[in-house]
Short mmCIF file of C-alpha atoms in Angstrom, two decimals:
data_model
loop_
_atom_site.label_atom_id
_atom_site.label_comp_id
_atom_site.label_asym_id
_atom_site.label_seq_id
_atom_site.Cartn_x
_atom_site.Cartn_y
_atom_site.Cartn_z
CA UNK A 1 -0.78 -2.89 -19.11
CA UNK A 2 -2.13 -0.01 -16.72
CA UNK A 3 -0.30 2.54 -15.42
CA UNK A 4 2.24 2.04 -12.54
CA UNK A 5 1.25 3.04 -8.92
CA UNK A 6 1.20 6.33 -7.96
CA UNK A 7 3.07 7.32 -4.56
CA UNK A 8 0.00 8.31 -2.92
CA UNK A 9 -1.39 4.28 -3.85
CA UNK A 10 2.03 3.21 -2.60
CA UNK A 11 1.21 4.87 0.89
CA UNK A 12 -1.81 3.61 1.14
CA UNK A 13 -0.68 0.05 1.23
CA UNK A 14 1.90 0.63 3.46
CA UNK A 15 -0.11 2.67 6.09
CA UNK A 16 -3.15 -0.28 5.30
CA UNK A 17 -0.49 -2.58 6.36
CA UNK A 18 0.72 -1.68 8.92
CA UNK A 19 3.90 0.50 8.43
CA UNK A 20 6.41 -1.40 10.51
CA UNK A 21 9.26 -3.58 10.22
CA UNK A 22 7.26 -6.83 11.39
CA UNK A 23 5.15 -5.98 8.43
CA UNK A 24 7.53 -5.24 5.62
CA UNK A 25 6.99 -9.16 4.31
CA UNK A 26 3.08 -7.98 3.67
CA UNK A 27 3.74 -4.63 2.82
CA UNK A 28 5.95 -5.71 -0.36
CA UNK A 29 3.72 -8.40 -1.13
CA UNK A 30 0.67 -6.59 -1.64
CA UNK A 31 3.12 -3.51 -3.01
CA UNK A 32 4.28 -6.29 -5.70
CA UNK A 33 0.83 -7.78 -6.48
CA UNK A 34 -0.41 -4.29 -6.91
CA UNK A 35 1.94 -3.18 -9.47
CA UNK A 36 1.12 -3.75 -13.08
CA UNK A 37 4.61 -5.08 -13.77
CA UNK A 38 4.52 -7.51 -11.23
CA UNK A 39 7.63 -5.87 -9.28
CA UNK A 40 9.21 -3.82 -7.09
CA UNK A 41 10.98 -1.04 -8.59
CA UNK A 42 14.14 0.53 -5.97
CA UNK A 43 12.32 3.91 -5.67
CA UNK A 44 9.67 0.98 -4.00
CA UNK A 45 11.97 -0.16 -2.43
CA UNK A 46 13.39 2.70 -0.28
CA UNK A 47 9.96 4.30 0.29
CA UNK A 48 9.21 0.88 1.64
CA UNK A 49 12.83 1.54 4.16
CA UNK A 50 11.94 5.04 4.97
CA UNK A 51 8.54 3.60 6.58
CA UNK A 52 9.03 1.48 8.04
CA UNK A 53 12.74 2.06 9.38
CA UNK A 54 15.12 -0.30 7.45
CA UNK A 55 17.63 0.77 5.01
CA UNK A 56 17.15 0.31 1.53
CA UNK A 57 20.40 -2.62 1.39
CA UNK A 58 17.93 -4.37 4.28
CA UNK A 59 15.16 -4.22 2.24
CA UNK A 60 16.90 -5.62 -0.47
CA UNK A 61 17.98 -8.31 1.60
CA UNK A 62 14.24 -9.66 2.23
CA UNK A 63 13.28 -8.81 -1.38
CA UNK A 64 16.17 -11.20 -2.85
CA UNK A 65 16.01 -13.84 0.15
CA UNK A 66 12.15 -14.49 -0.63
CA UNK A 67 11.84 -16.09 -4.64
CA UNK A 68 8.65 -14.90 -4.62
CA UNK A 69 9.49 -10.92 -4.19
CA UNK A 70 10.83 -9.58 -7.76
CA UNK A 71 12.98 -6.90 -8.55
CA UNK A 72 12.76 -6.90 -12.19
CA UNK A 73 9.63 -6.15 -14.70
CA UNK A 74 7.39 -9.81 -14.73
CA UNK A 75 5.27 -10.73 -17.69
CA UNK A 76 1.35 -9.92 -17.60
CA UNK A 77 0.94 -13.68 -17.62
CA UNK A 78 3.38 -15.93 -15.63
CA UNK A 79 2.37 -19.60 -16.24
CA UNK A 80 3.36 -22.36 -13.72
CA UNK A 81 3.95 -25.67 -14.96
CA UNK A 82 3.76 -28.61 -12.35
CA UNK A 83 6.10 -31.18 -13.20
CA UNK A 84 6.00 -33.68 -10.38
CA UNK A 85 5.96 -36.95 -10.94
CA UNK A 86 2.11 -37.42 -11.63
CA UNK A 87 2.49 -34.74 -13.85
CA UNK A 88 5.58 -35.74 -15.59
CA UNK A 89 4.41 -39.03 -16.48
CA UNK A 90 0.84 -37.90 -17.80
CA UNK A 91 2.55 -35.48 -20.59
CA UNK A 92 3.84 -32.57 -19.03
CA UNK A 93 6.88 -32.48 -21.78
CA UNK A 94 4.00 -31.95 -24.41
CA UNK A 95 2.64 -28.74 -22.35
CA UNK A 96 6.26 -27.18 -22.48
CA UNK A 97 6.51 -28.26 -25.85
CA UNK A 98 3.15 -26.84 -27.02
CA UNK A 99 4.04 -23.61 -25.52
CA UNK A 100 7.15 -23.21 -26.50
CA UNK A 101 5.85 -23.43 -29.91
CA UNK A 102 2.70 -21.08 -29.65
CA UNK A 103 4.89 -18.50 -27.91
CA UNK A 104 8.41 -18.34 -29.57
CA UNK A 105 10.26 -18.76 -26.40
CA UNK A 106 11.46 -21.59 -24.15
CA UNK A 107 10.60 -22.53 -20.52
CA UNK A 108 11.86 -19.69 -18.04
CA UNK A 109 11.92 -16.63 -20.61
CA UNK A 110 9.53 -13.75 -20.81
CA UNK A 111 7.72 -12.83 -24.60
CA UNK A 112 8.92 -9.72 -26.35
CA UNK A 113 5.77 -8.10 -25.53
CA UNK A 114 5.85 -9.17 -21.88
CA UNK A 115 2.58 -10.88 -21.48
CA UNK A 116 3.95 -14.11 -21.19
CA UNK A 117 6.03 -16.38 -19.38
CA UNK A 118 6.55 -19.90 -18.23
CA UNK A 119 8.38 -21.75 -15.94
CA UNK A 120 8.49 -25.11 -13.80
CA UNK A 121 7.03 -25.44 -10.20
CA UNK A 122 7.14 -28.39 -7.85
CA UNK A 123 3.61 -29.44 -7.39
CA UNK A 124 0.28 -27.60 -7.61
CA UNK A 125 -2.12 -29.77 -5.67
CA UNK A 126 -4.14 -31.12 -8.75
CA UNK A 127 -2.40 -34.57 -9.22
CA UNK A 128 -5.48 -36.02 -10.54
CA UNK A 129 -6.14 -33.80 -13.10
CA UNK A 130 -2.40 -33.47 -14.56
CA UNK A 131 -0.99 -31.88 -16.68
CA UNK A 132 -1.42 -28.59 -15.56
CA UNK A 133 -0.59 -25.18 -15.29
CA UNK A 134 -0.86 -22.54 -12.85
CA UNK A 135 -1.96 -18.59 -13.38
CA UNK A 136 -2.38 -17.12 -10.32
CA UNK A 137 -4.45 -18.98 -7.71
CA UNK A 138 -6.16 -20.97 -10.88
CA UNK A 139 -4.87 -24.11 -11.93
CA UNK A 140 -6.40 -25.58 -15.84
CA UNK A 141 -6.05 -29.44 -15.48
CA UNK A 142 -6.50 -32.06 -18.64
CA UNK A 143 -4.59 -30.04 -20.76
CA UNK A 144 -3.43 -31.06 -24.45
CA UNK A 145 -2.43 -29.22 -27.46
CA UNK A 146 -6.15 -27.84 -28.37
CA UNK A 147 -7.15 -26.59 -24.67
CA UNK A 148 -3.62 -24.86 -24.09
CA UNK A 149 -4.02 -22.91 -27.73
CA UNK A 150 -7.57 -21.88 -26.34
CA UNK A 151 -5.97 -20.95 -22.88
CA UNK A 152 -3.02 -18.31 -25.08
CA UNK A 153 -5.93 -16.71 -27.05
CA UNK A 154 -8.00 -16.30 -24.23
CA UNK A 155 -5.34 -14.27 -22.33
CA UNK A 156 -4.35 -12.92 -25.03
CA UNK A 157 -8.18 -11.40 -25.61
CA UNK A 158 -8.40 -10.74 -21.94
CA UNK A 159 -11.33 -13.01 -21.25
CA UNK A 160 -9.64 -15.16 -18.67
CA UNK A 161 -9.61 -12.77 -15.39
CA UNK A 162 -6.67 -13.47 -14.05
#
């Protein structure tokens, strides 16, 4: 993973968004989606306070209220499984089962080497092409054994950008 963000990058986003307390929800989402680790660290945290003018316990407040907002390290690759209904009956027990097996751990825990991790969502939008999972904003529909296999070694190769 790259490096973690430097306090003048950590500025930047706050001053780009706006540096006030109606904008502390945007500030630590783009602070979190900026950071390699997929976090926010406390030192973050309280440079996000002393901008903006909340204290660091308030700021923790938001961070742990939202599900979204982390506090601890996140793996490189964080991979949403739908399993609504649609999903559920068209074999979404054989994704989580196919993963657990390709990646030595099961549903909700983070690889040793922190580039992966998988977990359960609601729904993802993509009914008709279910089973599916979620990285990021793409969703990979259809799946089965072969095309999630293909899916792990491309991320692990890096030729998925995600």
């Amino acid at each position: 993973m790259s490096q973690e963000l430097t306090l003048e990058q950590k500025l930047e986003i706050i001053e780009r968004d706006g540096s006030s307390k109606e904008d502390v929800l945007r500030i630590l989402i783009d602070l979190q989606h900026a950071d390699p680790k997929g976090y926010i660290d406390e030192e973050t945290a309280k440079l996000v306070g002393d901008k903006v003018g909340l204290t660091l316990t308030k700021v923790y407040e938001i961070m742990t209220f939202y599900a979204f907002l982390k506090t601890k390290p996140q793996a490189k690759y964080v991979l949403k499984i739908c399993n609504s209904s649609p999903c559920h009956f068209s074999g979404v027990s054989g994704v989580t089962d196919t993963l657990k097996e390709l990646l030595g751990v099961d549903i909700g825990e983070t690889t040793k080497d922190n580039l992966f991790a998988y977990h359960f969502i609601p729904c993802c939008g993509a009914c008709d092409i279910g089973p599916v999972i979620k990285i990021k904003d793409t969703v990979y529909g259809d799946l089965n054994k072969e095309k999630i296999k293909q899916l792990i070694d491309d991320l692990k190769q890096g030729l998925r950008d995600q």
